[in-house]
CSV table of C-alpha atoms and ligand atoms in Angstrom, one decimal:
chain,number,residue,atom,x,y,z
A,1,UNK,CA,0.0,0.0,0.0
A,2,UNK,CA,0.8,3.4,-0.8
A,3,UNK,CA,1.3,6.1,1.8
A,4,UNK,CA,1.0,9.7,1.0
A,5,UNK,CA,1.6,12.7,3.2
A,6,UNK,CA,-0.8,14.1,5.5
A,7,UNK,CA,-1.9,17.5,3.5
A,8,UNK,CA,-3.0,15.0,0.4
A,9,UNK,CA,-5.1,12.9,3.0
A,10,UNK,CA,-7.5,15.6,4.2
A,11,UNK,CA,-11.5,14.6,4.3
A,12,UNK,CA,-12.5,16.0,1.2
A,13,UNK,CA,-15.7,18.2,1.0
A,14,UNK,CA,-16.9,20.0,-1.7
A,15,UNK,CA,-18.3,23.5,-0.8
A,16,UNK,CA,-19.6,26.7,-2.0
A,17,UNK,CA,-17.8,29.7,-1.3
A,18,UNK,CA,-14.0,30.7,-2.4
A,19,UNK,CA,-11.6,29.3,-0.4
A,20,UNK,CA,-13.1,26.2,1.2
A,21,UNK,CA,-14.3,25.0,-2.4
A,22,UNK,CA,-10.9,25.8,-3.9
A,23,UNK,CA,-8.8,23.4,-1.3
A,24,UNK,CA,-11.5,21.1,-1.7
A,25,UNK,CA,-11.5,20.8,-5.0
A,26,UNK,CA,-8.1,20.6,-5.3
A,27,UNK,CA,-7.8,17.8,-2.6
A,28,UNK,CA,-10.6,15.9,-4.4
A,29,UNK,CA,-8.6,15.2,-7.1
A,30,UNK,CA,-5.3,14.5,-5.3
A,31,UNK,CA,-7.5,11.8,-3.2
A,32,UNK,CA,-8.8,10.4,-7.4
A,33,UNK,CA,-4.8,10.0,-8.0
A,34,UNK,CA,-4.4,8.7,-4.3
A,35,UNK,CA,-7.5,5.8,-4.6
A,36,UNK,CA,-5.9,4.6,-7.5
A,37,UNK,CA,-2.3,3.5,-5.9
A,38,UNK,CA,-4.0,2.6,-2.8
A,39,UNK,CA,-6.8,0.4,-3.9
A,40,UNK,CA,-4.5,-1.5,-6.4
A,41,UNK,CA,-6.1,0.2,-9.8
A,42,UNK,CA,-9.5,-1.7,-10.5
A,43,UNK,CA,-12.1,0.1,-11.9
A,44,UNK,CA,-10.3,3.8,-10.6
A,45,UNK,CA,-7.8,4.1,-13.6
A,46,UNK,CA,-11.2,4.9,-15.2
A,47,UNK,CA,-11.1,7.7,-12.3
A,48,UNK,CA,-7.8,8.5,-12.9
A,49,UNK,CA,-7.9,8.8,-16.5
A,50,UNK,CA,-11.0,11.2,-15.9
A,51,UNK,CA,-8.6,13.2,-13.7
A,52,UNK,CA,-6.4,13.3,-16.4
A,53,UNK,CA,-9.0,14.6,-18.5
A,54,UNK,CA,-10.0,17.2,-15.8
A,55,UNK,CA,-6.4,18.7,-16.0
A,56,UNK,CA,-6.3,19.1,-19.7
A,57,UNK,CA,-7.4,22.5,-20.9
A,58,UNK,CA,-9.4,21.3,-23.7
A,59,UNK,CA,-11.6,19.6,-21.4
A,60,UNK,CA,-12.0,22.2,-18.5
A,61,UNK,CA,-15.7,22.6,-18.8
A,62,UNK,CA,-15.2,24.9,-15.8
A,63,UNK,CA,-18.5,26.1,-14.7
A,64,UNK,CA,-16.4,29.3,-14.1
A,65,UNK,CA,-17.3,32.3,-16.3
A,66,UNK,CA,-14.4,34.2,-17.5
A,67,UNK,CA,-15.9,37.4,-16.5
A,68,UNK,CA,-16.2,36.1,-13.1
A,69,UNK,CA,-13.4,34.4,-13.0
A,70,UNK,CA,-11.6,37.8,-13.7
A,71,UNK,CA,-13.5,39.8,-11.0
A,72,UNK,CA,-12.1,37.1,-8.7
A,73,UNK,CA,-8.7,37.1,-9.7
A,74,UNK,CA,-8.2,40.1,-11.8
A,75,UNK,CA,-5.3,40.6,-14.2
A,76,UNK,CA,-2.2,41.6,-12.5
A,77,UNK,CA,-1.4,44.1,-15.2
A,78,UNK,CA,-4.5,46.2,-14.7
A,79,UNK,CA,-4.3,45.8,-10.7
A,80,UNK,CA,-0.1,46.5,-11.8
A,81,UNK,CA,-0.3,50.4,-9.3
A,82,UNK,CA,-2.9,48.7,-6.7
A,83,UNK,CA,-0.5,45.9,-6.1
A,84,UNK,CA,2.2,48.3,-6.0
A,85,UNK,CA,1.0,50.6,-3.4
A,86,UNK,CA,0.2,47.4,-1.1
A,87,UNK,CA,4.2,46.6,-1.9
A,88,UNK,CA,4.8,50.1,-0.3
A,89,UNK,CA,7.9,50.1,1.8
A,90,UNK,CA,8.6,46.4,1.4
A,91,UNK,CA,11.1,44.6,-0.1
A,92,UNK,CA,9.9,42.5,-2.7
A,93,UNK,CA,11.3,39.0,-3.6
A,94,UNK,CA,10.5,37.7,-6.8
A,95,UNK,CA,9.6,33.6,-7.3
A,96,UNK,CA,9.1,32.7,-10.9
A,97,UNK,CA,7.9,29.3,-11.8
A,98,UNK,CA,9.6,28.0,-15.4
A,99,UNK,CA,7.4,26.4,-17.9
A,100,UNK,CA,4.3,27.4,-19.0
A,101,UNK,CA,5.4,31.2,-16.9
A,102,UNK,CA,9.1,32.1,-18.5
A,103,UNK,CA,8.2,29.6,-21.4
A,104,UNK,CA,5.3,28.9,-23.6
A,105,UNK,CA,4.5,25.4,-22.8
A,106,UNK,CA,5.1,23.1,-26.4
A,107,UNK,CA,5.1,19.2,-27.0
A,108,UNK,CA,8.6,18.5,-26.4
A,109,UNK,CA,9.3,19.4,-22.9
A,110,UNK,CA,13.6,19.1,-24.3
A,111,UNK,CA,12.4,22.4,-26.0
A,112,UNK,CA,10.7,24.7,-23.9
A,113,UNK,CA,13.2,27.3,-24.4
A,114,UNK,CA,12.6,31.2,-23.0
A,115,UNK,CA,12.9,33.9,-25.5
A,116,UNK,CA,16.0,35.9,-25.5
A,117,UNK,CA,14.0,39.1,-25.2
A,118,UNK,CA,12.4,37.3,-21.7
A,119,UNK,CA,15.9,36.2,-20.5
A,120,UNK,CA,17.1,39.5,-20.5
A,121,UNK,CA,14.0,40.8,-18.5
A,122,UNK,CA,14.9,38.3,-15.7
A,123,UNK,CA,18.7,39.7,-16.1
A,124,UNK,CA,17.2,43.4,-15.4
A,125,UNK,CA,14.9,41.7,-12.7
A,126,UNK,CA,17.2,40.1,-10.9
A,127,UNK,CA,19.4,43.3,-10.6
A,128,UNK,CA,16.4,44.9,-8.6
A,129,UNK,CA,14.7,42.1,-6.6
A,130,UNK,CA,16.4,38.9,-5.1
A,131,UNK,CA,15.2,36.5,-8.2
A,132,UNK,CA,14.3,32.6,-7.3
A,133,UNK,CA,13.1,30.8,-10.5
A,134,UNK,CA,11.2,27.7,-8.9
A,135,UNK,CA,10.5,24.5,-11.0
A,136,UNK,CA,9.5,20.6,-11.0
A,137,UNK,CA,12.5,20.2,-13.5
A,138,UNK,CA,15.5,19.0,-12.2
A,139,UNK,CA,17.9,22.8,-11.3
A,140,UNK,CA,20.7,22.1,-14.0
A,141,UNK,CA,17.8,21.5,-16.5
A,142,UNK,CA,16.3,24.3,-15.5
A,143,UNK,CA,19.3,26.4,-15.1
A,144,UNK,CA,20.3,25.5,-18.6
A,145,UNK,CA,17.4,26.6,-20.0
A,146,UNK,CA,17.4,29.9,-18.2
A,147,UNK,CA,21.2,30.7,-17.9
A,148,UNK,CA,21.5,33.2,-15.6
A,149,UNK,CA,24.2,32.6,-12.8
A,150,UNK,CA,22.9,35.3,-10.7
A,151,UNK,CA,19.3,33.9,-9.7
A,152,UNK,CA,18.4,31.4,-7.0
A,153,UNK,CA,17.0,27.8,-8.4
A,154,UNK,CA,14.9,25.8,-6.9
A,155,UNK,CA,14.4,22.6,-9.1
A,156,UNK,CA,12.5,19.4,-8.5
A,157,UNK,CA,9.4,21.2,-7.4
A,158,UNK,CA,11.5,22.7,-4.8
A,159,UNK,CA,13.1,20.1,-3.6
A,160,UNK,CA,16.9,21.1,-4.6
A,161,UNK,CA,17.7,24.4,-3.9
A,162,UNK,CA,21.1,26.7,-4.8
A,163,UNK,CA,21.9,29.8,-4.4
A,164,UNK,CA,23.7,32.4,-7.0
A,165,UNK,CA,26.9,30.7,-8.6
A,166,UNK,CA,28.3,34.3,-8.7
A,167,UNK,CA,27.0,35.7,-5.5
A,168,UNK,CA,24.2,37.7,-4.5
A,169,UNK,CA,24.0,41.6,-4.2
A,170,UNK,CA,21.7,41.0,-1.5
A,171,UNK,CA,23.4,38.1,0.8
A,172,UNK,CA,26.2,35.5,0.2
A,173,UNK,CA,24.5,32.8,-1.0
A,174,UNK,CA,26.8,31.3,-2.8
A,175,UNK,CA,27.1,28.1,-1.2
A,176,UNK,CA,23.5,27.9,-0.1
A,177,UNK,CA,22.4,24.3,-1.2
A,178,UNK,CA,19.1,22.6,0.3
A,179,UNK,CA,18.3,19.2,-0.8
A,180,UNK,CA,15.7,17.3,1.6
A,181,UNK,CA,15.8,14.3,-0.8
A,182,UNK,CA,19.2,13.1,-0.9
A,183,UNK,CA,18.4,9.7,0.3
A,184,UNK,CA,15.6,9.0,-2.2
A,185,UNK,CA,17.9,9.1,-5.2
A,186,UNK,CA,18.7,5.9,-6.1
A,187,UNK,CA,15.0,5.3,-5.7
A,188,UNK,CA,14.2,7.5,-8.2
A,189,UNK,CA,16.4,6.5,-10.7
A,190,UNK,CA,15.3,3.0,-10.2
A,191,UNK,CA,11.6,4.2,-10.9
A,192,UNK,CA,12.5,6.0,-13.9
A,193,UNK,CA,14.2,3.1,-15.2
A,194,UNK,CA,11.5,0.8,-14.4
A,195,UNK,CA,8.9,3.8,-16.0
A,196,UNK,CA,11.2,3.7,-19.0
A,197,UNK,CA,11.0,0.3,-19.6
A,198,UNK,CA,7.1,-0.2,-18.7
A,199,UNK,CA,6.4,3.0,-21.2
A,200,UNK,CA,8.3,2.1,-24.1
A,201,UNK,CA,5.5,0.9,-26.5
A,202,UNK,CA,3.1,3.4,-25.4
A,203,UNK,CA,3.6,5.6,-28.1
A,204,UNK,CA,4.3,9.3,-27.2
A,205,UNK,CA,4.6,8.7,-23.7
A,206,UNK,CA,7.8,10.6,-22.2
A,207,UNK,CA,9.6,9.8,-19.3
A,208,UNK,CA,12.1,12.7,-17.5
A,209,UNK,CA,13.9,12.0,-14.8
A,210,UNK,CA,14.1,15.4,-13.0
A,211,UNK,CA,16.8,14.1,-10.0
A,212,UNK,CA,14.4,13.7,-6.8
A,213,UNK,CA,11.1,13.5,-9.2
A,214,UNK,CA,10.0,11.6,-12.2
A,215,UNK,CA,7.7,13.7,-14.8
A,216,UNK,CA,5.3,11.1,-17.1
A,217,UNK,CA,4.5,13.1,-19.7
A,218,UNK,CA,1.4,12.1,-21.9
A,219,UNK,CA,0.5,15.3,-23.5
A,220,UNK,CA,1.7,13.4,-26.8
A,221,UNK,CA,-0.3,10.2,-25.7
A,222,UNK,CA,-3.3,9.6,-27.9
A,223,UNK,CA,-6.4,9.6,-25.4
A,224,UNK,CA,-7.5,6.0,-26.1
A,225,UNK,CA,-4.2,5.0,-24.6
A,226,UNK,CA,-4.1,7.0,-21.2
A,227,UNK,CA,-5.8,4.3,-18.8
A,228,UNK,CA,-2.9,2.5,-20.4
A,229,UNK,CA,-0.4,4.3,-19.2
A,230,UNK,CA,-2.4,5.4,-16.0
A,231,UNK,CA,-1.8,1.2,-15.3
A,232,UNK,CA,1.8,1.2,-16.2
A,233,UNK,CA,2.7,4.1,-14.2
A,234,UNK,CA,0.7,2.4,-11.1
A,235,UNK,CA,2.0,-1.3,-11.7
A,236,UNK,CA,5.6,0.5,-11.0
A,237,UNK,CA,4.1,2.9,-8.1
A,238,UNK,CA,2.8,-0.1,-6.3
A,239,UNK,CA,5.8,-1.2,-5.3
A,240,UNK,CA,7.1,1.9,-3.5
A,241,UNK,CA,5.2,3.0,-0.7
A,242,UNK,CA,7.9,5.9,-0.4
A,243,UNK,CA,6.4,8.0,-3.1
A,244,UNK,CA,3.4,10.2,-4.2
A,245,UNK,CA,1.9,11.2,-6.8
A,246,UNK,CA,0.8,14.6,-8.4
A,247,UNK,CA,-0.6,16.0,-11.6
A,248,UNK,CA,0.6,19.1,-13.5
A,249,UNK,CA,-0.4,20.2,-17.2
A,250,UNK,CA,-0.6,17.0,-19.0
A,251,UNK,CA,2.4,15.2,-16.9
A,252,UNK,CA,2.2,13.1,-14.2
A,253,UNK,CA,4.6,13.8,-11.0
A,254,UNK,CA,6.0,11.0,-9.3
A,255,UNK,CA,8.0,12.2,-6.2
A,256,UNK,CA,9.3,11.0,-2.4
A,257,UNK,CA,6.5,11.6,0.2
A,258,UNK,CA,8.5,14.0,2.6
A,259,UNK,CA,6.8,17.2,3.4
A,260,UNK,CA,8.4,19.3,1.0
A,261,UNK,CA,7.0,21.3,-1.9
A,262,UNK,CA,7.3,24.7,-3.7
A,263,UNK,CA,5.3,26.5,-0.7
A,264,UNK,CA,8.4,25.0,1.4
A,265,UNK,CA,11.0,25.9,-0.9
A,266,UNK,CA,9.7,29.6,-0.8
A,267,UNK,CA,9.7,29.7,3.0
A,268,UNK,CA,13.3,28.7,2.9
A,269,UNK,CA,14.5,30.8,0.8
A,270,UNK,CA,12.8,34.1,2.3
A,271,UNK,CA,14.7,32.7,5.3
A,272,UNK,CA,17.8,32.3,3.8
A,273,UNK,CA,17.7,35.9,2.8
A,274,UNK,CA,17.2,36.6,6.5
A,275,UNK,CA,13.3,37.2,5.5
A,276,UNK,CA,12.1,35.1,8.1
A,277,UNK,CA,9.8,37.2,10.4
A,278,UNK,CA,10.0,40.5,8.5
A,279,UNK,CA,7.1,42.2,8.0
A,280,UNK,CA,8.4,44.7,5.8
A,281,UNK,CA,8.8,41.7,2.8
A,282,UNK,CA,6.9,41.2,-0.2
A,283,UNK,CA,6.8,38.3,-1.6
A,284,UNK,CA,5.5,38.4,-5.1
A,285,UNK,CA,5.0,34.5,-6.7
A,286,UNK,CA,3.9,33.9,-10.5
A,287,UNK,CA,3.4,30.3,-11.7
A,288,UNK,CA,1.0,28.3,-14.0
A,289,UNK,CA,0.6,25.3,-12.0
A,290,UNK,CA,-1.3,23.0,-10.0
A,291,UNK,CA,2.3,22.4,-7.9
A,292,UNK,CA,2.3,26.3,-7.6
A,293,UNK,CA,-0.7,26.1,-5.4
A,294,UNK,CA,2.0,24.8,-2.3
A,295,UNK,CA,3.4,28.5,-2.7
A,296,UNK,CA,0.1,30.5,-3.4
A,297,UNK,CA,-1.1,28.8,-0.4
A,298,UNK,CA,1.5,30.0,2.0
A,299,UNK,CA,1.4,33.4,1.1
A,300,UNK,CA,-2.0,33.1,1.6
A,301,UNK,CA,-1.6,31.6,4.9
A,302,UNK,CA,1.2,34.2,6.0
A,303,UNK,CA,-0.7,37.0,4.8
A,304,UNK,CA,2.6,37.8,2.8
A,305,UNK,CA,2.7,39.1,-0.9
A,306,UNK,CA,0.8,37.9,-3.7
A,307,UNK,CA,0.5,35.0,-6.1
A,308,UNK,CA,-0.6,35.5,-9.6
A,309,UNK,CA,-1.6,32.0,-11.6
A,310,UNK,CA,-1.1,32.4,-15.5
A,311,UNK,CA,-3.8,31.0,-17.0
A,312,UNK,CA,-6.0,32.0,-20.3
A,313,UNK,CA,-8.7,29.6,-18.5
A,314,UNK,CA,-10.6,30.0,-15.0
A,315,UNK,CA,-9.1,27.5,-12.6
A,316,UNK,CA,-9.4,26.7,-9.3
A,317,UNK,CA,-6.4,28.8,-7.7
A,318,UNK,CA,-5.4,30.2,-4.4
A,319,UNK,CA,-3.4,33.1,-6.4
A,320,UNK,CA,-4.8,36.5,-6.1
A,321,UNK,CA,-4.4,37.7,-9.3
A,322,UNK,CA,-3.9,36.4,-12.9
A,323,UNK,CA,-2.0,36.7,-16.3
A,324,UNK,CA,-2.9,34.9,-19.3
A,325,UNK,CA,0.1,33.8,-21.0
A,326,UNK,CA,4.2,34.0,-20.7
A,327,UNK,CA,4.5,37.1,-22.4
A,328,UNK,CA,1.9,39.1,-20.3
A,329,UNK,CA,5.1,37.7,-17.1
A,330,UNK,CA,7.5,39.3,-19.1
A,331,UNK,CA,4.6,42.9,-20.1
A,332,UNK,CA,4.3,43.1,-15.9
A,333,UNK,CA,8.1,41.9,-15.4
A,334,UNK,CA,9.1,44.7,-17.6
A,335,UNK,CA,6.7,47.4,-15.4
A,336,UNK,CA,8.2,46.3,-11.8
A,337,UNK,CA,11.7,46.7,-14.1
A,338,UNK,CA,11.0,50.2,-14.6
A,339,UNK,CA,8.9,50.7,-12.1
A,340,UNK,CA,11.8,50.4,-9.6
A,341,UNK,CA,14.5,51.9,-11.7
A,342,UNK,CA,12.4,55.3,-12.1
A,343,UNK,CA,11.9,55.3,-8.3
A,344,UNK,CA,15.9,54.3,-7.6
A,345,UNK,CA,17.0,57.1,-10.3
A,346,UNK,CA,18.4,54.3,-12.1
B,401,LIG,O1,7.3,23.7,-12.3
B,401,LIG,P1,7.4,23.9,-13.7
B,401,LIG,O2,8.7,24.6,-14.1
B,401,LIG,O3,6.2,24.5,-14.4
B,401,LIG,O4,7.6,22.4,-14.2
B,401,LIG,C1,6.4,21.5,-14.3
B,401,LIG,C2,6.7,20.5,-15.4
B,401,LIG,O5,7.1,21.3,-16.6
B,401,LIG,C3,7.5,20.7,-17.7
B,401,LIG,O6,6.4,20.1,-18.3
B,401,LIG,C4,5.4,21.0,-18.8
B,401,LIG,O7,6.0,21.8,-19.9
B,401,LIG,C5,6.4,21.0,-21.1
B,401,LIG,C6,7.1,22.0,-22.0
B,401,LIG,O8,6.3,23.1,-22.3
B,401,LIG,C7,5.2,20.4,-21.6
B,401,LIG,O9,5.5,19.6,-22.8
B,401,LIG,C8,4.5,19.5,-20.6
B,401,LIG,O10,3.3,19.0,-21.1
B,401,LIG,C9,4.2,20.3,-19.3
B,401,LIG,O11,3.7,19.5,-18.3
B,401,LIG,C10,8.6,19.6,-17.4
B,401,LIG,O12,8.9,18.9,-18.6
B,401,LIG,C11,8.1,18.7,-16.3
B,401,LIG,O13,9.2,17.8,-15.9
B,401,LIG,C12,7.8,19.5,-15.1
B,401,LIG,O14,7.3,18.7,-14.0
């Protein structure tokens, strides 16, 4: 049997209302992924492969309006001088999640590269605000995609964290490492071996080994042949009650059950830049996610900064505010940019 960490094992309860019915929701279907590992498959890969379904844009029948949906989390471009005036006197610390944020999100996940025009907003960024980019890739994948040496990473959905390679303006973080995992690596690369293997003639089915996390990828798996690979990927789970399972855009996450996330990962870096119990920081998070939830949630919970979800469809978020697509990140990237060099006399 499968174990999975407490906040995935919460009595699930579907309400009306914002924030109770957005948890719930979300828990519901973690607990569809959970059933499935836990009662050995059966009839819930059909319940699986419908949560699949639910997390694929073309079929979010959300019962969302846009309209609504924008009065509730309104874009963070038009709110761009509200949410600077709640900033006032803080110091703001930038988390930016990678694909589907800094990147448009494409087929082959070996080619989600940033534009060249968005890299060198980050540069600028980075030279105002401390600068985390936050990801479920592995950090060197991530970090070769993005290429700047003077950012803090946080790959595998948080779970290895480094600071600058050149330093920081703002602390000496150069040897800042934090990597909660360490002992679960061989086990992952024996799951992605064993993932490799059980995937191979399921055409279009991807398998990346992201260090202390697996990613199934079946965006480029015809439909008729998810439950398929929703039995694979559990006929491998079964067999290691260690790890958990989560669900981003068309990818399945397979990683160890500690109590560690991207909510985490931002926590310890605001307290590695000695952010801990300030109340004068502003912590300002922008990711596409479902696994960017951990952080939206936290800042909700502390009451700290904002979180803005990128998404050109309502969703079920615990982000404040919203952008529709990569290059709206880099439009309101651009504003804070200038926005802080005007009031610096840059
Ligand atoms: O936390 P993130 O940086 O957003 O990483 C989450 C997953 O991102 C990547 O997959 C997603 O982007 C791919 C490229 O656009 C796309 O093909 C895939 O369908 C998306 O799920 C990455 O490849 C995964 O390993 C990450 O878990």
């Amino acid at each position: 049997m499968v174990r999975f960490i407490e906040e995935n094992t919460k009595p699930e309860k579907i309400e009306t209302g914002d924030k109770s019915k957005t948890d719930a929701t979300l828990t519901v279907k973690t607990k569809v992924l959970q059933d499935l590992i836990i009662n050995n498959g059966g009839g819930l890969i059909n319940s699986w492969v419908d949560s699949m379904r639910a997390c694929s844009p073309t079929h979010l029948k959300s019962s969302m309006k846009q309209s609504s949906w924008l009065t509730e989390h309104p874009s963070a471009l038009d709110m761009f001088d509200e949410i600077l005036n709640v900033s006032e006197g803080k110091k703001i610390v930038m988390f930016l999640d990678y694909d589907g944020t800094l990147s448009p999100i494409v087929d082959d996940p070996d080619r989600a590269f940033m534009s060249k025009e968005m890299r060198r907003t980050v540069r600028k960024l980075a030279k105002c605000f401390p600068t985390a980019i936050v990801s479920g890739r592995c950090r060197e994948k991530v970090y070769n995609f993005v290429k700047l040496t003077e950012l803090y990473y946080a790959g595998s959905h948080g779970m290895d964290i480094k600071g600058p390679e050149q330093g920081s303006k703002y602390k000496d973080d150069k040897s800042l490492l934090c990597q909660p995992a360490t002992e679960f690596l061989p086990m992952i690369d024996e799951v992605y071996q064993k993932l490799v293997d059980k995937t191979n003639f399921t055409p279009g089915a991807n398998i990346e080994n992201n260090k202390f996390c697996v990613s199934v990828h079946f965006r480029r798996v015809d439909e008729k042949n998810w439950s398929d690979l929703a039995n694979q990927v559990r006929s491998v789970m079964k067999d290691y009650p260690e790890l958990r399972l989560t669900q981003g855009r068309k990818v399945l996450e397979i990683r160890p059950i500690i109590k560690w996330d991207k909510g985490k990962a931002l926590e310890f870096l605001l307290e590695s830049l000695g952010y801990a119990n300030c109340t004068d920081v502003f912590p300002l998070y922008i990711g596409d996610d479902r696994t960017d939830e951990d952080a939206f949630k936290i800042l909700r919970e502390r009451r700290q900064g904002i979180g803005i979800l990128v998404s050109k469809i309502p969703k079920e978020t615990n982000a404040l505010y919203s952008l529709q697509e990569p290059d709206e990140v880099m439009n309101f990237l651009q504003r804070l940019v200038e926005w802080k060099q005007l009031r610096s006399g840059a």
